Coordinates of C-alpha atoms and ligand atoms in Angstrom, one line a residue:
M1 CA -97.5 60.9 103.5
I2 CA -94.7 61.5 101.1
K3 CA -94.7 64.2 98.5
I4 CA -93.3 63.0 95.3
L5 CA -92.7 64.9 92.0
F6 CA -92.5 62.3 89.2
A7 CA -90.6 63.6 86.2
A8 CA -91.0 61.8 82.8
S9 CA -91.0 62.6 79.2
E10 CA -94.0 60.4 78.4
A11 CA -96.9 58.8 80.3
H12 CA -99.8 56.5 79.2
P13 CA -102.4 57.4 78.1
L14 CA -101.3 60.9 77.3
V15 CA -98.3 59.9 75.3
K16 CA -96.3 56.7 74.9
T17 CA -93.5 55.4 72.8
G18 CA -92.5 52.4 74.9
G19 CA -92.1 51.0 78.4
L20 CA -91.3 54.3 80.2
G21 CA -94.8 55.6 79.1
D22 CA -96.4 52.5 80.7
V23 CA -94.4 52.9 83.9
A24 CA -95.0 56.8 84.2
G25 CA -98.8 56.1 83.6
S26 CA -99.0 53.4 86.2
L27 CA -96.5 54.0 89.0
P28 CA -97.8 57.4 90.2
A29 CA -101.4 56.0 90.2
A30 CA -100.3 53.0 92.3
L31 CA -98.4 55.3 94.7
R32 CA -101.5 57.4 95.0
R33 CA -103.5 54.3 95.9
L34 CA -101.0 53.8 98.6
H35 CA -102.1 57.3 99.9
Q36 CA -99.0 59.2 98.8
D37 CA -99.1 62.8 97.4
V38 CA -97.6 62.2 94.0
R39 CA -97.7 64.6 91.0
L40 CA -96.5 63.9 87.5
I41 CA -94.7 66.6 85.4
L42 CA -94.4 66.2 81.6
P43 CA -93.5 68.4 78.6
A44 CA -96.7 69.9 77.1
Y45 CA -96.6 68.2 73.7
R46 CA -99.1 69.3 71.2
S47 CA -100.7 65.8 71.3
I48 CA -101.2 66.2 75.1
L49 CA -102.7 69.6 74.9
E50 CA -105.1 68.4 72.4
R51 CA -106.2 65.7 74.8
L52 CA -106.3 68.1 77.7
P53 CA -107.8 71.3 76.3
D54 CA -108.8 72.5 79.7
A55 CA -105.4 72.3 81.3
A56 CA -105.3 75.7 82.8
V57 CA -102.1 77.8 83.5
T58 CA -101.3 77.6 87.2
A59 CA -97.9 79.3 87.2
Q60 CA -95.4 81.2 85.0
F61 CA -91.8 81.7 85.3
E62 CA -88.5 82.1 83.4
V63 CA -85.7 79.6 83.1
P64 CA -82.2 80.2 81.6
G65 CA -81.8 79.5 77.9
A66 CA -85.5 78.9 77.2
P67 CA -86.8 80.7 74.1
D68 CA -89.8 81.9 76.0
T69 CA -91.5 82.2 79.4
V70 CA -92.5 78.7 80.8
R71 CA -96.1 78.3 81.6
L72 CA -97.1 75.6 83.9
R73 CA -100.4 74.0 83.1
Q74 CA -102.3 71.7 85.5
A75 CA -104.6 68.8 84.8
T76 CA -105.5 65.4 86.1
L77 CA -104.9 61.9 84.8
A78 CA -108.2 60.6 83.9
D79 CA -109.1 57.6 86.0
D80 CA -106.6 57.9 88.7
G81 CA -106.8 61.4 89.8
V82 CA -103.0 62.0 89.7
P83 CA -102.3 65.7 89.2
V84 CA -100.3 66.5 86.1
Y85 CA -98.1 69.5 85.5
L86 CA -97.4 70.3 81.8
V87 CA -94.3 72.4 81.0
D88 CA -95.7 74.6 78.3
V89 CA -93.2 76.3 75.9
P90 CA -94.9 76.3 72.6
A91 CA -91.6 77.0 70.6
L92 CA -90.3 73.7 72.0
F93 CA -93.3 71.4 72.3
D94 CA -96.2 72.6 70.2
R95 CA -95.4 70.6 67.0
P96 CA -96.6 67.6 65.1
G97 CA -94.6 64.3 65.3
G98 CA -93.5 62.3 68.3
P99 CA -92.1 63.4 71.7
Y100 CA -88.5 62.9 70.5
S101 CA -88.6 62.9 66.7
D102 CA -90.3 64.7 63.8
P103 CA -93.1 63.1 61.7
Q104 CA -90.4 61.5 59.5
G105 CA -88.9 59.9 62.5
R106 CA -85.7 62.1 62.6
E107 CA -84.7 63.2 66.2
W108 CA -85.8 66.8 66.8
Y109 CA -82.7 68.9 66.1
D110 CA -83.2 70.8 69.3
N111 CA -83.8 68.0 71.7
A112 CA -81.0 69.2 74.0
L113 CA -82.7 72.6 74.4
R114 CA -86.2 71.0 74.7
F115 CA -85.3 68.8 77.5
A116 CA -82.8 71.0 79.3
T117 CA -85.7 73.5 79.5
Y118 CA -88.0 70.8 80.7
C119 CA -85.4 69.8 83.4
R120 CA -85.0 73.4 84.6
A121 CA -88.7 73.8 84.9
V122 CA -88.8 70.5 87.0
V123 CA -86.2 72.1 89.3
Q124 CA -88.3 75.2 89.7
V125 CA -91.2 73.1 90.8
A126 CA -89.0 70.9 92.9
T127 CA -87.6 73.8 94.9
N128 CA -91.0 75.4 95.3
H129 CA -90.0 78.4 93.1
A130 CA -92.8 78.0 90.7
G131 CA -95.4 79.6 92.9
L132 CA -97.3 76.4 93.5
D133 CA -96.9 76.5 97.3
W134 CA -95.9 72.8 97.2
A135 CA -92.5 71.4 98.0
P136 CA -92.0 67.7 97.2
D137 CA -89.9 65.5 99.5
V138 CA -88.6 63.4 96.6
V139 CA -88.1 64.1 92.9
H140 CA -88.2 60.9 91.0
C141 CA -86.6 61.2 87.5
N142 CA -86.6 58.8 84.6
D143 CA -84.2 58.4 81.8
W144 CA -82.0 60.8 80.1
Q145 CA -84.7 63.4 79.4
S146 CA -84.8 64.3 83.0
G147 CA -81.1 63.7 83.7
L148 CA -80.1 67.3 84.2
V149 CA -82.5 67.6 87.1
P150 CA -80.3 66.0 89.8
P151 CA -77.1 67.9 88.9
L152 CA -79.1 71.2 88.8
L153 CA -80.9 70.5 92.1
M154 CA -77.5 69.7 93.8
R155 CA -76.6 73.4 93.5
E156 CA -79.8 74.5 95.4
P157 CA -79.4 75.3 99.1
R158 CA -82.6 73.5 100.0
R159 CA -83.5 70.6 97.9
P160 CA -85.6 67.5 97.9
A161 CA -84.0 64.1 97.7
T162 CA -83.5 62.6 94.2
V163 CA -84.2 59.1 92.7
F164 CA -83.2 58.3 89.2
T165 CA -84.6 55.4 87.3
I166 CA -82.9 53.8 84.3
H167 CA -85.4 52.4 81.9
N168 CA -83.0 51.9 79.1
L169 CA -79.3 52.7 79.4
A170 CA -78.8 52.7 75.7
Y171 CA -80.5 56.1 75.3
Q172 CA -78.3 58.7 76.9
G173 CA -78.9 62.1 75.5
V174 CA -75.3 62.9 74.4
F175 CA -74.6 66.2 72.9
T176 CA -71.6 68.5 72.0
W177 CA -69.5 71.1 73.8
D178 CA -71.1 73.7 71.6
T179 CA -74.5 72.7 72.8
F180 CA -73.3 72.6 76.5
Q181 CA -72.3 76.2 76.1
Y182 CA -75.4 77.2 74.1
L183 CA -77.6 75.7 77.0
R184 CA -75.6 77.9 79.5
L185 CA -75.1 75.0 81.9
P186 CA -72.9 75.7 84.9
A187 CA -69.2 75.5 83.7
D188 CA -68.2 73.1 86.6
L189 CA -70.5 70.5 85.2
W190 CA -68.2 70.1 82.3
S191 CA -65.9 67.5 84.1
M192 CA -65.4 63.9 83.8
H193 CA -66.8 63.6 87.3
A194 CA -70.0 65.3 86.1
L195 CA -71.6 65.4 82.7
E196 CA -68.5 65.3 80.4
F197 CA -68.6 62.1 78.4
Y198 CA -65.9 61.2 75.8
G199 CA -65.5 64.8 74.5
G200 CA -69.3 65.6 74.6
F201 CA -71.8 65.6 77.5
S202 CA -74.4 63.3 78.6
F203 CA -77.8 63.9 80.2
I204 CA -78.2 60.5 81.6
K205 CA -74.7 60.6 83.3
G206 CA -76.0 63.6 85.3
G207 CA -78.7 61.5 86.7
L208 CA -76.3 58.6 87.4
V209 CA -73.6 60.8 89.1
F210 CA -75.9 63.2 91.2
S211 CA -78.9 61.3 92.3
D212 CA -79.3 60.2 95.9
R213 CA -80.5 56.7 94.7
L214 CA -80.5 54.9 91.5
T215 CA -82.9 52.2 90.4
T216 CA -83.5 50.2 87.2
V217 CA -86.3 48.0 86.3
S218 CA -85.1 44.6 87.1
P219 CA -82.5 43.0 89.5
T220 CA -80.7 41.3 86.7
Y221 CA -80.4 44.4 84.6
A222 CA -79.1 46.2 87.7
R223 CA -76.2 43.7 87.7
E224 CA -75.8 43.7 84.0
I225 CA -75.3 47.5 83.6
C226 CA -72.3 47.4 86.0
T227 CA -70.4 45.3 83.3
P228 CA -68.7 46.6 80.1
E229 CA -71.0 44.4 77.9
F230 CA -74.2 46.1 79.0
G231 CA -72.9 49.3 80.5
A232 CA -72.8 51.4 77.2
G233 CA -69.8 53.2 78.4
L234 CA -71.3 54.1 81.8
D235 CA -70.6 50.9 83.7
G236 CA -67.6 52.5 85.5
V237 CA -69.9 55.2 86.8
L238 CA -72.5 52.7 87.8
R239 CA -69.9 50.3 89.5
S240 CA -68.8 53.4 91.7
R241 CA -72.4 53.8 92.7
A242 CA -73.4 50.2 92.9
D243 CA -74.2 50.6 96.7
R244 CA -76.9 53.1 95.6
L245 CA -78.3 51.1 92.8
E246 CA -81.1 48.6 93.0
G247 CA -83.5 46.8 90.7
I248 CA -87.3 47.1 91.0
L249 CA -89.4 45.1 88.5
N250 CA -92.1 47.0 86.7
G251 CA -95.5 46.1 87.3
V252 CA -98.4 45.5 84.8
D253 CA -101.6 47.7 84.7
Y254 CA -104.1 44.8 84.9
R255 CA -106.9 47.2 84.3
V256 CA -105.5 47.5 80.7
W257 CA -103.7 44.2 80.3
D258 CA -106.0 41.4 81.5
P259 CA -108.0 39.1 79.1
A260 CA -110.9 38.9 81.6
R261 CA -111.6 42.8 81.1
D262 CA -109.7 43.8 78.0
T263 CA -112.0 46.0 76.0
L264 CA -109.6 46.0 72.9
I265 CA -110.0 42.3 72.2
P266 CA -113.1 40.7 70.6
H267 CA -113.4 37.7 73.1
R268 CA -112.7 38.0 76.8
Y269 CA -111.5 35.0 78.7
T270 CA -110.2 33.7 82.0
A271 CA -107.9 30.8 83.1
R272 CA -111.1 28.9 83.9
A273 CA -113.0 29.6 80.7
M274 CA -110.5 29.7 77.9
Q275 CA -112.8 29.4 74.8
G276 CA -112.3 33.1 74.2
K277 CA -108.6 32.6 73.6
Q278 CA -109.3 30.3 70.8
Q279 CA -111.7 32.7 69.2
N280 CA -109.1 35.4 69.5
K281 CA -106.8 33.1 67.7
V282 CA -109.2 32.9 64.9
A283 CA -109.7 36.7 64.8
L284 CA -106.0 37.2 64.8
Q285 CA -105.4 34.6 61.9
K286 CA -108.1 36.4 59.9
R287 CA -106.8 39.9 60.6
M288 CA -103.3 38.9 59.6
D289 CA -104.4 36.8 56.5
L290 CA -103.1 33.5 58.0
A291 CA -104.5 30.1 57.1
M292 CA -107.1 29.0 59.5
G293 CA -105.6 26.4 61.7
P294 CA -106.9 25.9 65.3
R295 CA -104.2 23.4 66.1
T296 CA -101.3 25.2 64.4
P297 CA -99.3 26.8 67.0
L298 CA -99.2 30.6 66.6
F299 CA -96.3 32.6 67.7
G300 CA -96.5 36.3 68.2
H301 CA -94.2 39.2 68.6
V302 CA -94.8 42.9 69.3
G303 CA -92.0 45.5 69.7
R304 CA -89.8 48.2 68.4
M305 CA -87.9 46.9 65.4
V306 CA -84.5 47.6 66.7
E307 CA -81.5 45.2 67.2
Q308 CA -82.1 45.4 71.0
K309 CA -85.2 43.4 70.6
G310 CA -83.5 40.7 68.6
I311 CA -85.9 41.1 65.6
D312 CA -83.1 40.5 63.3
L313 CA -82.6 37.1 65.0
I314 CA -86.2 36.3 64.3
I315 CA -85.7 37.2 60.7
D316 CA -82.5 35.1 60.4
A317 CA -84.4 32.2 62.0
L318 CA -87.4 32.4 59.7
P319 CA -86.2 29.9 57.0
A320 CA -85.7 27.2 59.7
L321 CA -88.8 28.2 61.6
M322 CA -90.9 28.0 58.5
E323 CA -89.9 24.3 58.1
E324 CA -92.0 23.6 61.2
D325 CA -95.8 23.4 61.3
L326 CA -96.4 26.8 62.9
Q327 CA -97.4 30.4 62.2
I328 CA -95.8 33.7 63.2
V329 CA -97.4 37.2 63.6
I330 CA -95.2 40.3 64.0
L331 CA -96.3 43.8 64.9
G332 CA -93.8 46.7 65.1
S333 CA -92.0 49.6 63.6
G334 CA -88.5 51.0 63.6
D335 CA -85.4 50.4 61.5
P336 CA -86.7 50.7 57.9
R337 CA -84.3 48.0 56.7
L338 CA -85.7 45.5 59.2
E339 CA -89.2 46.6 58.3
R340 CA -88.5 45.9 54.7
E341 CA -86.9 42.5 55.3
L342 CA -90.0 41.5 57.2
Q343 CA -92.4 42.6 54.6
D344 CA -90.3 40.6 52.0
A345 CA -90.5 37.5 54.3
A346 CA -94.2 37.8 54.6
A347 CA -94.6 37.9 50.9
R348 CA -92.6 34.7 50.7
W349 CA -94.5 32.8 53.4
V350 CA -98.0 33.9 52.5
G351 CA -100.6 32.5 55.0
R352 CA -98.0 31.4 57.6
L353 CA -96.2 34.7 58.5
G354 CA -98.2 37.8 59.1
V355 CA -96.4 41.2 59.4
H356 CA -98.0 44.5 60.4
I357 CA -95.7 47.5 60.2
G358 CA -96.9 50.4 62.5
Y359 CA -97.9 51.3 66.0
D360 CA -101.4 49.7 66.9
E361 CA -102.4 49.4 70.4
A362 CA -105.5 47.3 69.7
L363 CA -103.7 44.9 67.5
A364 CA -101.0 44.5 70.2
H365 CA -103.7 43.3 72.5
L366 CA -105.1 40.9 69.9
V367 CA -101.6 39.6 69.3
E368 CA -101.3 38.8 73.1
A369 CA -104.8 37.4 73.3
G370 CA -104.7 35.3 70.0
S371 CA -101.2 33.8 70.0
D372 CA -100.3 30.6 71.7
A373 CA -96.7 31.7 72.5
F374 CA -94.8 35.0 72.4
L375 CA -91.3 35.6 71.1
M376 CA -88.9 37.9 72.9
P377 CA -85.4 37.2 71.9
S378 CA -83.9 40.5 73.2
R379 CA -80.2 41.1 73.2
F380 CA -80.8 43.1 76.3
E381 CA -84.0 43.9 78.1
P382 CA -84.2 46.3 81.1
C383 CA -87.6 44.8 82.3
G384 CA -89.7 44.1 79.3
L385 CA -93.5 44.3 79.6
N386 CA -94.8 42.1 76.8
Q387 CA -93.6 38.9 78.5
L388 CA -95.5 40.0 81.5
Y389 CA -98.6 40.7 79.4
S390 CA -98.1 37.3 77.8
L391 CA -98.1 35.6 81.1
R392 CA -101.3 37.0 82.1
Y393 CA -102.8 36.2 78.6
G394 CA -101.7 32.6 78.9
T395 CA -99.4 33.2 75.8
I396 CA -96.3 31.2 76.8
P397 CA -93.2 33.5 76.5
I398 CA -90.1 32.3 74.7
V399 CA -87.3 34.7 76.0
R400 CA -83.6 35.1 76.1
R401 CA -82.0 34.9 79.5
T402 CA -81.3 38.5 80.1
G403 CA -82.4 41.4 82.3
G404 CA -86.0 41.4 83.2
L405 CA -86.7 38.4 81.0
A406 CA -84.4 36.3 83.1
D407 CA -86.3 37.5 86.3
T408 CA -89.8 36.9 85.2
V409 CA -89.9 33.7 83.1
V410 CA -89.1 30.3 84.4
D411 CA -87.9 27.8 81.8
A412 CA -90.0 24.6 81.4
D413 CA -88.0 21.5 82.3
A414 CA -88.9 18.3 84.0
E415 CA -88.4 19.7 87.5
T416 CA -90.2 23.1 87.0
L417 CA -93.0 21.3 85.1
R418 CA -93.6 19.0 88.1
S419 CA -93.4 21.7 90.7
G420 CA -95.7 24.0 88.7
A421 CA -93.0 26.8 88.5
A422 CA -92.6 26.5 84.7
T423 CA -94.0 29.6 82.9
G424 CA -92.1 29.7 79.5
F425 CA -89.1 28.8 77.5
V426 CA -85.6 30.4 78.1
F427 CA -82.7 30.3 75.9
D428 CA -79.2 31.8 76.4
E429 CA -77.2 32.7 73.3
A430 CA -78.4 35.6 71.1
A431 CA -78.2 33.6 67.8
P432 CA -80.9 32.1 65.4
A433 CA -80.2 28.4 66.2
P434 CA -80.9 28.7 70.0
L435 CA -84.1 30.6 69.2
V436 CA -85.1 28.0 66.6
A437 CA -84.5 25.2 69.3
A438 CA -86.5 27.1 71.9
V439 CA -89.5 27.5 69.5
A440 CA -89.2 23.8 68.6
R441 CA -89.3 22.9 72.2
A442 CA -92.4 25.1 72.7
A443 CA -94.1 23.6 69.7
E444 CA -93.4 20.1 71.0
H445 CA -95.0 20.9 74.3
Y446 CA -97.9 22.5 72.5
R447 CA -98.7 19.2 71.0
N448 CA -99.1 17.8 74.4
P449 CA -102.3 19.4 75.6
P450 CA -102.3 18.5 79.2
V451 CA -98.7 19.9 79.7
W452 CA -99.6 22.9 77.7
R453 CA -102.7 23.6 79.8
D454 CA -100.6 23.4 83.0
L455 CA -98.1 25.8 81.5
I456 CA -100.9 28.2 80.7
G457 CA -102.3 27.8 84.2
N458 CA -98.9 28.5 85.7
A459 CA -98.4 31.6 83.6
M460 CA -101.7 33.1 84.3
R461 CA -101.4 32.7 88.0
Q462 CA -98.3 35.0 88.1
D463 CA -98.8 38.3 89.8
F464 CA -96.8 41.3 88.6
S465 CA -99.1 44.0 89.7
W466 CA -98.1 47.5 90.3
R467 CA -98.9 47.5 94.0
R468 CA -95.9 45.3 94.8
S469 CA -93.6 47.6 92.7
A470 CA -95.0 50.8 94.3
Q471 CA -94.5 49.4 97.7
A472 CA -90.8 48.8 96.8
Y473 CA -90.4 52.4 95.5
L474 CA -92.2 53.7 98.7
A475 CA -89.8 51.8 101.0
L476 CA -86.9 53.4 99.0
Y477 CA -88.5 57.0 99.3
R478 CA -88.8 56.3 103.1
R479 CA -85.2 55.4 103.4
L480 CA -84.3 58.8 101.9
Ligands
ADP1 P1 -89.5 49.1 75.2 O1 -89.9 50.1 76.3 O2 -88.1 48.8 75.2 O3 -90.0 49.5 73.9 P2 -91.2 47.2 76.6 O4 -91.5 45.8 76.5 O5 -90.8 47.6 78.1 O6 -90.2 47.7 75.6 O7 -92.6 48.0 76.3 C1 -93.0 48.2 75.1 C2 -94.5 48.7 75.2 O8 -94.8 49.3 73.9 C3 -95.5 47.5 75.4 O9 -96.6 48.1 76.0 C4 -95.8 47.2 73.9 O10 -97.1 46.4 73.7 C5 -95.7 48.5 73.2 N1 -95.5 48.4 71.7 C6 -94.3 48.4 71.2 N2 -94.4 48.4 69.8 C7 -95.7 48.5 69.6 C8 -96.5 48.5 68.4 N3 -95.9 48.5 67.2 N4 -97.8 48.6 68.5 C9 -98.4 48.7 69.7 N5 -97.8 48.6 70.9 C10 -96.4 48.5 70.8

């Protein structure tokens, strides 16, 4: 049995802003089902403490730079029994708003101090200095918020092995020299071979340089981030560590995302009994004020409204798309300019384009269940989860050939349709015209029911369960 401390800044269902939350909620549970001793460690945000009012203090210690004593609280993740440690420093984490930004959506001014303190607390636990009488074999860090853990652990005489997973290289935690000093980080970490990054310093670089092993969330993204186009300034660092870097696809929590047992959708269905899907389509059309049309192909999209996701490509493609006989629903929030453009577009194409600005878990499930196809024209996509959900919901994904999208969706052509491998529609260039062409191709197949039924069957048969991914991580831990 391997002892794993899993460090992440969000974990479903306690707190989630995106894919990292899904992974940190599911992977530890999957490892536990493989009989490993895995424990999660998160910042004790107010929203988490409200959900876990009984999380008792199990340890107390000081870390440099923190405004207060760190209290470590302990709880258990509801269904799965995964122990959770909460790093409680009220001055840093007991506030309204999200994990990274205030209620107005502005990044917290003291994020460097918040996550440096979190990292230092993780190091205390990892080195068994927190008084828990538990010493992990492996610390598994995730994204920039835990990026200082590996460099700080390197300085410890006895330390566990470290794994660092990149969920999205675009978010790096870059701060200034003044902040570096204010955080009282060890002076020798200010070096181009350590944290220094173009005159500032970068949390994520600490993870990339000092971890024993690096992973990211798909094989294609692992290759892409070693190139200048996708490397976000860190491709050189990653190329120098390419022998330590591998891609492991994320899994899907099929207890939450499966139309046969989804409790958030009005009508459940399976590959054999698909009537429910048609009923969900009606429910979705009603909910989004679309014209009723059982035979009009309905294309869904859910995601953060940022350029990464190619939502601007969808917006630019709308005039051409709306020429076709189809409907589109879009759920998301993010860049206020993109939100406004979409709302304007919805006012222009009433009854054909439905837009909901906001974060709505239940509606996300209904979009997956009620749409015929799902749009994911991402410019880059480390893994992507919605296309995996779409496959399981028989909602044919239309994706750009990048990152995890390239690894999980098989384009429908004569050959793949014949062999039963086809699961979606894939296009290459990040521009509106190729997206429109892919949608037109999907709409054409949709009008051929036997072919569309085959596609749905192929999609719903795909297995992206966590068990597989967890086994790959376990093999990696064992190699350490
Ligand atoms: P990323 O992590 O880059 O945001 P992923 O596809 O990996 O993208 O994961 C996104 C997750 O967040 C999915 O579970 C998706 O359903 C969810 N999500 C994103 N935006 C919304 C929203 N507006 N409402 C509900 N769920 C959302």
